[in-house]
Amino acid sequence: MKIAVVCANGKAGKLIVKEAVERGLDVTAIARGTNESVAQNYIEKDLFALTKEDLADFDIIIDAFGAWSEEKLPLHSTSLKKLCDLVSNTDKRLLVVGGAGSLYVNPEHTMQVMDGPDFPDIFKPLAHAQGKALDELRKRTDVKWTFVSPAGDFQPEGKRTGKYILGGEELILNAKGESTISYADYAIAMVDEAIEGTHIQERISVVSE
């Protein structure tokens, strides 16, 4: 099994690469500029310049793309479409680093986290952009995708505990009543899904124990 992590120089990407490398997996980092990950195998290339040939040898592509400024938020959709088109109608699996804002907060799946009165206004544009990308991804029956949403409090510098709780479309809380997970524990969940491949064409979510 060969894994490619796209946008591997970002915070999530680097930790996903690190988790995969430490498990002895065959992983290649893909990013613009100098390799900042621990991967020995590296492709220096922009996501939008990737070709089918670049991804030909990989079984799993992990999309760790992230954009934060308002003018770049539409790239969540266009970058995901680009990767989907590259793996369309193949056995390759595409795993996506998603957001928590699109998780549902009721059993009827009519209300999302980002619709709540306490959801910070500053994060709403990002949540809507990621939610739009997920909506578009759900229409791709030609791609073996998995969208992995973190908990509401996604902590870049949080500790690696080695434990997490797996959820689905709805926001879940841990035993302390919290929705939180570190990037490092999220990376564990992502690599577990890469290995197991048990949630094809599904959105899953993870929270710390």
PDB file of C-alpha atoms in Angstrom:
ATOM      1  CA  MET A   1       0.000   0.000   0.000  1.00  0.00           C
ATOM      2  CA  LYS A   2       1.429   3.347  -1.096  1.00  0.00           C
ATOM      3  CA  ILE A   3       0.176   6.601   0.411  1.00  0.00           C
ATOM      4  CA  ALA A   4       0.521  10.146  -0.904  1.00  0.00           C
ATOM      5  CA  VAL A   5      -0.161  13.103   1.384  1.00  0.00           C
ATOM      6  CA  VAL A   6      -0.997  16.215  -0.634  1.00  0.00           C
ATOM      7  CA  CYS A   7      -0.217  19.608   0.938  1.00  0.00           C
ATOM      8  CA  ALA A   8       2.093  17.796   3.310  1.00  0.00           C
ATOM      9  CA  ASN A   9       3.827  20.942   4.555  1.00  0.00           C
ATOM     10  CA  GLY A  10       0.768  22.138   6.479  1.00  0.00           C
ATOM     11  CA  LYS A  11       0.259  21.398  10.165  1.00  0.00           C
ATOM     12  CA  ALA A  12      -2.188  18.553   9.582  1.00  0.00           C
ATOM     13  CA  GLY A  13      -0.258  17.216   6.614  1.00  0.00           C
ATOM     14  CA  LYS A  14       3.045  17.048   8.463  1.00  0.00           C
ATOM     15  CA  LEU A  15       1.544  15.129  11.374  1.00  0.00           C
ATOM     16  CA  ILE A  16      -0.274  12.700   9.075  1.00  0.00           C
ATOM     17  CA  VAL A  17       3.009  12.038   7.268  1.00  0.00           C
ATOM     18  CA  LYS A  18       4.797  11.592  10.602  1.00  0.00           C
ATOM     19  CA  GLU A  19       2.174   9.119  11.824  1.00  0.00           C
ATOM     20  CA  ALA A  20       2.399   7.095   8.624  1.00  0.00           C
ATOM     21  CA  VAL A  21       6.199   7.090   8.600  1.00  0.00           C
ATOM     22  CA  GLU A  22       6.402   5.990  12.227  1.00  0.00           C
ATOM     23  CA  ARG A  23       4.163   3.037  11.391  1.00  0.00           C
ATOM     24  CA  GLY A  24       6.560   1.978   8.673  1.00  0.00           C
ATOM     25  CA  LEU A  25       4.161   2.755   5.832  1.00  0.00           C
ATOM     26  CA  ASP A  26       5.239   3.673   2.321  1.00  0.00           C
ATOM     27  CA  VAL A  27       4.375   7.375   2.263  1.00  0.00           C
ATOM     28  CA  THR A  28       5.251  10.196  -0.107  1.00  0.00           C
ATOM     29  CA  ALA A  29       4.782  13.845   0.768  1.00  0.00           C
ATOM     30  CA  ILE A  30       3.568  16.232  -1.942  1.00  0.00           C
ATOM     31  CA  ALA A  31       3.772  20.005  -1.527  1.00  0.00           C
ATOM     32  CA  ARG A  32       5.084  23.228  -2.968  1.00  0.00           C
ATOM     33  CA  GLY A  33       8.573  24.290  -1.987  1.00  0.00           C
ATOM     34  CA  THR A  34      11.044  22.522   0.253  1.00  0.00           C
ATOM     35  CA  ASN A  35       9.987  19.352   2.051  1.00  0.00           C
ATOM     36  CA  GLU A  36       9.117  20.239   5.652  1.00  0.00           C
ATOM     37  CA  SER A  37       7.818  16.789   6.593  1.00  0.00           C
ATOM     38  CA  VAL A  38       9.703  13.717   7.805  1.00  0.00           C
ATOM     39  CA  ALA A  39       8.961  11.830   4.591  1.00  0.00           C
ATOM     40  CA  GLN A  40      11.966  10.492   2.698  1.00  0.00           C
ATOM     41  CA  ASN A  41       9.938  10.409  -0.524  1.00  0.00           C
ATOM     42  CA  TYR A  42       8.893  13.820  -1.775  1.00  0.00           C
ATOM     43  CA  ILE A  43       7.256  15.365  -4.826  1.00  0.00           C
ATOM     44  CA  GLU A  44       7.681  19.119  -5.072  1.00  0.00           C
ATOM     45  CA  LYS A  45       4.578  20.205  -6.944  1.00  0.00           C
ATOM     46  CA  ASP A  46       1.540  22.405  -6.506  1.00  0.00           C
ATOM     47  CA  LEU A  47      -1.748  20.545  -6.021  1.00  0.00           C
ATOM     48  CA  PHE A  48      -3.275  22.215  -9.071  1.00  0.00           C
ATOM     49  CA  ALA A  49      -0.332  21.098 -11.232  1.00  0.00           C
ATOM     50  CA  LEU A  50      -0.653  17.415 -10.321  1.00  0.00           C
ATOM     51  CA  THR A  51      -1.382  14.924 -13.091  1.00  0.00           C
ATOM     52  CA  LYS A  52      -2.765  11.400 -13.167  1.00  0.00           C
ATOM     53  CA  GLU A  53       0.771  10.226 -13.844  1.00  0.00           C
ATOM     54  CA  ASP A  54       1.991  11.847 -10.609  1.00  0.00           C
ATOM     55  CA  LEU A  55      -0.525   9.788  -8.621  1.00  0.00           C
ATOM     56  CA  ALA A  56      -0.329   6.605 -10.695  1.00  0.00           C
ATOM     57  CA  ASP A  57       1.705   4.608  -8.167  1.00  0.00           C
ATOM     58  CA  PHE A  58      -0.378   5.461  -5.114  1.00  0.00           C
ATOM     59  CA  ASP A  59      -3.231   3.464  -3.618  1.00  0.00           C
ATOM     60  CA  ILE A  60      -4.330   6.196  -1.206  1.00  0.00           C
ATOM     61  CA  ILE A  61      -4.240   9.955  -1.574  1.00  0.00           C
ATOM     62  CA  ILE A  62      -4.740  12.039   1.572  1.00  0.00           C
ATOM     63  CA  ASP A  63      -5.855  15.583   0.864  1.00  0.00           C
ATOM     64  CA  ALA A  64      -4.578  17.906   3.592  1.00  0.00           C
ATOM     65  CA  PHE A  65      -5.344  21.122   1.716  1.00  0.00           C
ATOM     66  CA  GLY A  66      -6.295  24.127   3.807  1.00  0.00           C
ATOM     67  CA  ALA A  67      -7.100  27.759   2.965  1.00  0.00           C
ATOM     68  CA  TRP A  68      -7.962  30.410   5.502  1.00  0.00           C
ATOM     69  CA  SER A  69      -8.100  33.829   3.827  1.00  0.00           C
ATOM     70  CA  GLU A  70     -11.491  34.801   2.404  1.00  0.00           C
ATOM     71  CA  GLU A  71     -10.304  35.151  -1.175  1.00  0.00           C
ATOM     72  CA  LYS A  72      -8.859  31.634  -1.130  1.00  0.00           C
ATOM     73  CA  LEU A  73     -11.796  29.828   0.510  1.00  0.00           C
ATOM     74  CA  PRO A  74     -13.288  28.741  -2.874  1.00  0.00           C
ATOM     75  CA  LEU A  75     -10.134  26.671  -3.346  1.00  0.00           C
ATOM     76  CA  HIS A  76     -11.570  24.115  -0.935  1.00  0.00           C
ATOM     77  CA  SER A  77     -13.997  23.161  -3.684  1.00  0.00           C
ATOM     78  CA  THR A  78     -11.726  23.561  -6.687  1.00  0.00           C
ATOM     79  CA  SER A  79      -8.793  21.694  -5.121  1.00  0.00           C
ATOM     80  CA  LEU A  80     -11.018  18.806  -4.096  1.00  0.00           C
ATOM     81  CA  LYS A  81     -12.557  18.636  -7.563  1.00  0.00           C
ATOM     82  CA  LYS A  82      -9.056  18.552  -9.026  1.00  0.00           C
ATOM     83  CA  LEU A  83      -8.061  15.559  -6.911  1.00  0.00           C
ATOM     84  CA  CYS A  84     -11.373  13.801  -7.511  1.00  0.00           C
ATOM     85  CA  ASP A  85     -10.904  14.145 -11.252  1.00  0.00           C
ATOM     86  CA  LEU A  86      -7.408  12.670 -10.999  1.00  0.00           C
ATOM     87  CA  VAL A  87      -8.629   9.516  -9.227  1.00  0.00           C
ATOM     88  CA  SER A  88     -12.026   9.241 -10.916  1.00  0.00           C
ATOM     89  CA  ASN A  89     -13.100   5.705 -11.863  1.00  0.00           C
ATOM     90  CA  THR A  90     -10.042   4.082 -10.268  1.00  0.00           C
ATOM     91  CA  ASP A  91      -9.507   1.925  -7.186  1.00  0.00           C
ATOM     92  CA  LYS A  92      -7.517   4.702  -5.538  1.00  0.00           C
ATOM     93  CA  ARG A  93      -8.995   6.033  -2.304  1.00  0.00           C
ATOM     94  CA  LEU A  94      -9.166   9.745  -1.534  1.00  0.00           C
ATOM     95  CA  LEU A  95      -9.195  10.739   2.142  1.00  0.00           C
ATOM     96  CA  VAL A  96      -9.992  14.354   2.920  1.00  0.00           C
ATOM     97  CA  VAL A  97      -9.047  16.463   5.937  1.00  0.00           C
ATOM     98  CA  GLY A  98     -12.399  18.134   6.607  1.00  0.00           C
ATOM     99  CA  GLY A  99     -13.915  20.563   9.065  1.00  0.00           C
ATOM    100  CA  ALA A 100     -16.296  20.312  12.022  1.00  0.00           C
ATOM    101  CA  GLY A 101     -18.690  23.101  11.069  1.00  0.00           C
ATOM    102  CA  SER A 102     -20.696  20.870   8.732  1.00  0.00           C
ATOM    103  CA  LEU A 103     -21.343  18.200  11.365  1.00  0.00           C
ATOM    104  CA  TYR A 104     -24.990  17.832  12.319  1.00  0.00           C
ATOM    105  CA  VAL A 105     -26.345  18.563  15.781  1.00  0.00           C
ATOM    106  CA  ASN A 106     -29.729  16.830  15.478  1.00  0.00           C
ATOM    107  CA  PRO A 107     -30.855  13.348  14.421  1.00  0.00           C
ATOM    108  CA  GLU A 108     -32.837  14.751  11.505  1.00  0.00           C
ATOM    109  CA  HIS A 109     -29.641  16.253  10.032  1.00  0.00           C
ATOM    110  CA  THR A 110     -31.270  19.617   9.424  1.00  0.00           C
ATOM    111  CA  MET A 111     -29.014  21.698  11.698  1.00  0.00           C
ATOM    112  CA  GLN A 112     -25.254  21.935  11.512  1.00  0.00           C
ATOM    113  CA  VAL A 113     -22.664  23.133  14.000  1.00  0.00           C
ATOM    114  CA  MET A 114     -22.039  26.272  11.950  1.00  0.00           C
ATOM    115  CA  ASP A 115     -25.754  27.195  12.216  1.00  0.00           C
ATOM    116  CA  GLY A 116     -25.612  27.446  16.001  1.00  0.00           C
ATOM    117  CA  PRO A 117     -25.810  30.800  17.787  1.00  0.00           C
ATOM    118  CA  ASP A 118     -22.498  30.184  19.574  1.00  0.00           C
ATOM    119  CA  PHE A 119     -20.532  29.389  16.434  1.00  0.00           C
ATOM    120  CA  PRO A 120     -17.901  32.156  16.051  1.00  0.00           C
ATOM    121  CA  ASP A 121     -18.606  34.519  13.155  1.00  0.00           C
ATOM    122  CA  ILE A 122     -14.924  34.542  12.250  1.00  0.00           C
ATOM    123  CA  PHE A 123     -15.029  30.829  11.353  1.00  0.00           C
ATOM    124  CA  LYS A 124     -18.318  30.851   9.444  1.00  0.00           C
ATOM    125  CA  PRO A 125     -16.859  31.581   5.975  1.00  0.00           C
ATOM    126  CA  LEU A 126     -14.385  28.705   6.363  1.00  0.00           C
ATOM    127  CA  ALA A 127     -17.060  26.342   7.652  1.00  0.00           C
ATOM    128  CA  HIS A 128     -19.361  27.175   4.760  1.00  0.00           C
ATOM    129  CA  ALA A 129     -16.548  26.673   2.243  1.00  0.00           C
ATOM    130  CA  GLN A 130     -15.661  23.275   3.684  1.00  0.00           C
ATOM    131  CA  GLY A 131     -19.328  22.336   3.897  1.00  0.00           C
ATOM    132  CA  LYS A 132     -19.815  23.260   0.238  1.00  0.00           C
ATOM    133  CA  ALA A 133     -16.840  21.100  -0.718  1.00  0.00           C
ATOM    134  CA  LEU A 134     -18.353  18.179   1.203  1.00  0.00           C
ATOM    135  CA  ASP A 135     -21.718  18.650  -0.498  1.00  0.00           C
ATOM    136  CA  GLU A 136     -19.990  18.514  -3.870  1.00  0.00           C
ATOM    137  CA  LEU A 137     -17.964  15.482  -2.826  1.00  0.00           C
ATOM    138  CA  ARG A 138     -21.107  13.575  -1.899  1.00  0.00           C
ATOM    139  CA  LYS A 139     -22.155  13.755  -5.570  1.00  0.00           C
ATOM    140  CA  ARG A 140     -19.004  11.976  -6.731  1.00  0.00           C
ATOM    141  CA  THR A 141     -20.069   8.371  -7.186  1.00  0.00           C
ATOM    142  CA  ASP A 142     -16.971   7.881  -9.341  1.00  0.00           C
ATOM    143  CA  VAL A 143     -14.545   8.357  -6.442  1.00  0.00           C
ATOM    144  CA  LYS A 144     -13.779   6.198  -3.399  1.00  0.00           C
ATOM    145  CA  TRP A 145     -13.704   9.112  -0.983  1.00  0.00           C
ATOM    146  CA  THR A 146     -13.787   9.485   2.798  1.00  0.00           C
ATOM    147  CA  PHE A 147     -14.237  12.876   4.477  1.00  0.00           C
ATOM    148  CA  VAL A 148     -12.822  13.012   8.008  1.00  0.00           C
ATOM    149  CA  SER A 149     -14.156  15.792  10.257  1.00  0.00           C
ATOM    150  CA  PRO A 150     -12.304  16.689  13.455  1.00  0.00           C
ATOM    151  CA  ALA A 151     -13.944  17.678  16.726  1.00  0.00           C
ATOM    152  CA  GLY A 152     -15.083  21.250  17.223  1.00  0.00           C
ATOM    153  CA  ASP A 153     -11.924  22.217  19.116  1.00  0.00           C
ATOM    154  CA  PHE A 154      -9.165  21.129  16.736  1.00  0.00           C
ATOM    155  CA  GLN A 155      -5.861  21.730  18.549  1.00  0.00           C
ATOM    156  CA  PRO A 156      -2.682  22.126  16.448  1.00  0.00           C
ATOM    157  CA  GLU A 157      -0.361  21.842  19.438  1.00  0.00           C
ATOM    158  CA  GLY A 158      -2.415  19.303  21.401  1.00  0.00           C
ATOM    159  CA  LYS A 159      -0.790  16.171  22.789  1.00  0.00           C
ATOM    160  CA  ARG A 160      -0.816  12.798  21.083  1.00  0.00           C
ATOM    161  CA  THR A 161      -2.749  10.539  23.454  1.00  0.00           C
ATOM    162  CA  GLY A 162      -3.061   7.640  21.030  1.00  0.00           C
ATOM    163  CA  LYS A 163      -6.807   7.393  21.626  1.00  0.00           C
ATOM    164  CA  TYR A 164      -9.888   8.726  19.895  1.00  0.00           C
ATOM    165  CA  ILE A 165     -13.604   8.046  19.486  1.00  0.00           C
ATOM    166  CA  LEU A 166     -14.937   7.467  15.986  1.00  0.00           C
ATOM    167  CA  GLY A 167     -18.233   9.078  15.028  1.00  0.00           C
ATOM    168  CA  GLY A 168     -20.287   9.706  11.933  1.00  0.00           C
ATOM    169  CA  GLU A 169     -22.280  12.648  10.586  1.00  0.00           C
ATOM    170  CA  GLU A 170     -23.210  14.097  13.978  1.00  0.00           C
ATOM    171  CA  LEU A 171     -21.107  16.072  16.432  1.00  0.00           C
ATOM    172  CA  ILE A 172     -20.150  13.780  19.306  1.00  0.00           C
ATOM    173  CA  LEU A 173     -18.759  14.563  22.739  1.00  0.00           C
ATOM    174  CA  ASN A 174     -16.309  12.611  24.863  1.00  0.00           C
ATOM    175  CA  ALA A 175     -16.879  11.423  28.438  1.00  0.00           C
ATOM    176  CA  LYS A 176     -16.023  14.913  29.698  1.00  0.00           C
ATOM    177  CA  GLY A 177     -18.721  16.458  27.504  1.00  0.00           C
ATOM    178  CA  GLU A 178     -16.104  18.020  25.241  1.00  0.00           C
ATOM    179  CA  SER A 179     -15.653  18.143  21.485  1.00  0.00           C
ATOM    180  CA  THR A 180     -11.910  18.353  21.152  1.00  0.00           C
ATOM    181  CA  ILE A 181      -9.039  16.541  19.465  1.00  0.00           C
ATOM    182  CA  SER A 182      -5.379  17.255  18.802  1.00  0.00           C
ATOM    183  CA  TYR A 183      -3.946  17.294  15.300  1.00  0.00           C
ATOM    184  CA  ALA A 184      -1.716  14.397  16.380  1.00  0.00           C
ATOM    185  CA  ASP A 185      -4.638  12.181  17.441  1.00  0.00           C
ATOM    186  CA  TYR A 186      -6.558  13.197  14.327  1.00  0.00           C
ATOM    187  CA  ALA A 187      -3.564  11.976  12.315  1.00  0.00           C
ATOM    188  CA  ILE A 188      -3.878   8.579  14.011  1.00  0.00           C
ATOM    189  CA  ALA A 189      -7.515   8.335  12.940  1.00  0.00           C
ATOM    190  CA  MET A 190      -6.674   9.375   9.387  1.00  0.00           C
ATOM    191  CA  VAL A 191      -3.934   6.771   9.024  1.00  0.00           C
ATOM    192  CA  ASP A 192      -6.178   4.119  10.602  1.00  0.00           C
ATOM    193  CA  GLU A 193      -8.809   4.847   7.959  1.00  0.00           C
ATOM    194  CA  ALA A 194      -6.157   4.766   5.239  1.00  0.00           C
ATOM    195  CA  ILE A 195      -5.162   1.274   6.363  1.00  0.00           C
ATOM    196  CA  GLU A 196      -8.625  -0.117   7.055  1.00  0.00           C
ATOM    197  CA  GLY A 197     -10.705   1.594   4.375  1.00  0.00           C
ATOM    198  CA  THR A 198     -14.004   0.854   6.098  1.00  0.00           C
ATOM    199  CA  HIS A 199     -15.829   4.110   5.325  1.00  0.00           C
ATOM    200  CA  ILE A 200     -15.894   4.452   1.558  1.00  0.00           C
ATOM    201  CA  GLN A 201     -18.072   7.352   0.338  1.00  0.00           C
ATOM    202  CA  GLU A 202     -18.843   8.380   3.901  1.00  0.00           C
ATOM    203  CA  ARG A 203     -18.125  11.293   6.197  1.00  0.00           C
ATOM    204  CA  ILE A 204     -16.754  10.254   9.571  1.00  0.00           C
ATOM    205  CA  SER A 205     -15.733  12.302  12.599  1.00  0.00           C
ATOM    206  CA  VAL A 206     -13.307  11.909  15.464  1.00  0.00           C
ATOM    207  CA  VAL A 207     -13.064  13.254  19.008  1.00  0.00           C
ATOM    208  CA  SER A 208     -10.564  12.665  21.791  1.00  0.00           C
ATOM    209  CA  GLU A 209     -11.416  10.220  24.574  1.00  0.00           C
TER     210      GLU A 209
END
